[in-house]
Amino acid sequence: MRSQGQVRFIKVSAKVQMVGAAIIAALLLAWLVSMAGMAVSQYMSTRDRLALLNREAKVATAESRVAEYRDDLKSVAEDLTRRQDALEKMTDVLPDDIKDADTVSDSTGEAAKTVDKVSAALPEAVGLAKIEARQLALVERLTRFADRRSAVAAERIRALGLNPDAMVARLNDRSAQGGPLIELFGPKKRAIDPRFERLGLSLARMDALERGLAGIPQHTPANIAFISSGFGYRADPFTGGAAFHAGLDFKGPIGAPIYSAAAGRVSFVGVQQGYGNTVEIDHGNGLMTRYAHMSGFRARVGQRVEAGQVIGLIGNTGRSTGPHLHFEVRINDRAVNPRPFLEAAANVQQEGGRSAASNGQ
């Protein structure tokens, strides 16, 4: 050690150095152990805190998801309610007295009980239960309406001497049907509510009967006030002898329009012996109408025509003494008197007018 120009020497023995080094090493080890303990303690504390935060986060997430599901359920119910409101508004045109011809069960009381039970057991779903009750009421109302229309169509068909049940059977002939299986309620084989199935059957019968009725002559092919020859036996206009007339003759000027008596598909356009220029229309169910002595065609084979559509012009072709339309109605190729069909058509039009006026009131 240098001090004020003098130098002094201090000797530290090897033994003292070893003791000092040992003390320093011990102190360093103690410090390291202390620091490690503090680190472990801090790690454990942090880990416990993180675990607690994770548990709290999971609880919060589950509760928020439940709340979201409840909100979604509510929004779904509100959306379905709006749709149901729209459906009921669109069916406001249905007659109010449909229940007079009650053909199906009334689920109103049972649906109300269901709403009460759901409200007590699962309050969040009470909105859906109410929509279901309204849906079932609408289904039953539509079923009654379809049954009423079926009954009206069947009555009109019977008035023409035809069998509506046989007509439905022919229209629903399964001997020539096919196509891929597309199940109404999906592939899970879930049971169909019988009320929906009942509605489907009622709509199918209504459609079949009304299609059959549409194929029955319901529109006069020409001016009915000028029938110059009736159906049945008459004196032949050329020979004067007794003969059978298979239709009605409508007198009119050449070029006057001829109308299809019912909806159907044109099966023949051309010349037939005795008939001259002829159009034949197939209306299904074995029913066919024939229009003869035309001066011009306004239809082609295979064409789909509606009742009242112009299909030709009155003429004087074939075996004819003057311009007129010869009109036939044939069932299974047997000529029948067209007059009952035309008279029924006039009654149907009158009833349709009264019904429209009633609905307007």
PDB file of N, CA, C and O in Angstrom, residues 1 5 50 57 94 101 119 185 311 333:
ATOM      1  N   MET A   1       0.845  -1.178   0.000  1.00  0.00           N
ATOM      2  CA  MET A   1       0.000   0.000   0.000  1.00  0.00           C
ATOM      3  C   MET A   1       0.881   1.228   0.000  1.00  0.00           C
ATOM      4  O   MET A   1       1.804   1.327   0.807  1.00  0.00           O
ATOM      5  N   GLY A   5       4.501   8.589   0.371  1.00  0.00           N
ATOM      6  CA  GLY A   5       5.821   8.234  -0.086  1.00  0.00           C
ATOM      7  C   GLY A   5       6.392   6.962   0.491  1.00  0.00           C
ATOM      8  O   GLY A   5       7.515   6.600   0.189  1.00  0.00           O
ATOM      9  N   LEU A  50     -53.324 -16.550 -13.200  1.00  0.00           N
ATOM     10  CA  LEU A  50     -53.735 -16.845 -14.572  1.00  0.00           C
ATOM     11  C   LEU A  50     -54.823 -17.916 -14.603  1.00  0.00           C
ATOM     12  O   LEU A  50     -55.771 -17.834 -15.401  1.00  0.00           O
ATOM     13  N   ALA A  57     -62.828 -16.260 -17.175  1.00  0.00           N
ATOM     14  CA  ALA A  57     -63.103 -16.016 -18.589  1.00  0.00           C
ATOM     15  C   ALA A  57     -64.052 -17.067 -19.155  1.00  0.00           C
ATOM     16  O   ALA A  57     -64.958 -16.761 -19.933  1.00  0.00           O
ATOM     17  N   LEU A  94    -109.809 -15.474 -47.684  1.00  0.00           N
ATOM     18  CA  LEU A  94    -110.617 -16.676 -47.498  1.00  0.00           C
ATOM     19  C   LEU A  94    -111.939 -16.316 -46.842  1.00  0.00           C
ATOM     20  O   LEU A  94    -111.999 -15.429 -45.990  1.00  0.00           O
ATOM     21  N   ALA A 101    -118.575 -25.608 -42.937  1.00  0.00           N
ATOM     22  CA  ALA A 101    -118.374 -26.937 -43.536  1.00  0.00           C
ATOM     23  C   ALA A 101    -117.136 -27.556 -42.895  1.00  0.00           C
ATOM     24  O   ALA A 101    -116.125 -27.765 -43.523  1.00  0.00           O
ATOM     25  N   SER A 119     -94.605 -22.199 -21.617  1.00  0.00           N
ATOM     26  CA  SER A 119     -94.311 -20.969 -20.890  1.00  0.00           C
ATOM     27  C   SER A 119     -93.808 -21.265 -19.484  1.00  0.00           C
ATOM     28  O   SER A 119     -92.913 -20.584 -18.981  1.00  0.00           O
ATOM     29  N   PHE A 185     -90.001 -33.803 -45.939  1.00  0.00           N
ATOM     30  CA  PHE A 185     -89.396 -33.310 -44.716  1.00  0.00           C
ATOM     31  C   PHE A 185     -87.963 -33.800 -44.557  1.00  0.00           C
ATOM     32  O   PHE A 185     -87.471 -33.981 -43.457  1.00  0.00           O
ATOM     33  N   ILE A 311    -109.510 -20.745 -81.811  1.00  0.00           N
ATOM     34  CA  ILE A 311    -108.792 -21.867 -82.423  1.00  0.00           C
ATOM     35  C   ILE A 311    -109.075 -21.977 -83.918  1.00  0.00           C
ATOM     36  O   ILE A 311    -108.455 -22.794 -84.613  1.00  0.00           O
ATOM     37  N   ASP A 333    -114.661 -41.488 -77.008  1.00  0.00           N
ATOM     38  CA  ASP A 333    -115.021 -41.573 -78.416  1.00  0.00           C
ATOM     39  C   ASP A 333    -116.508 -41.834 -78.644  1.00  0.00           C
ATOM     40  O   ASP A 333    -116.916 -42.262 -79.718  1.00  0.00           O
TER      41      ASP A 333
END
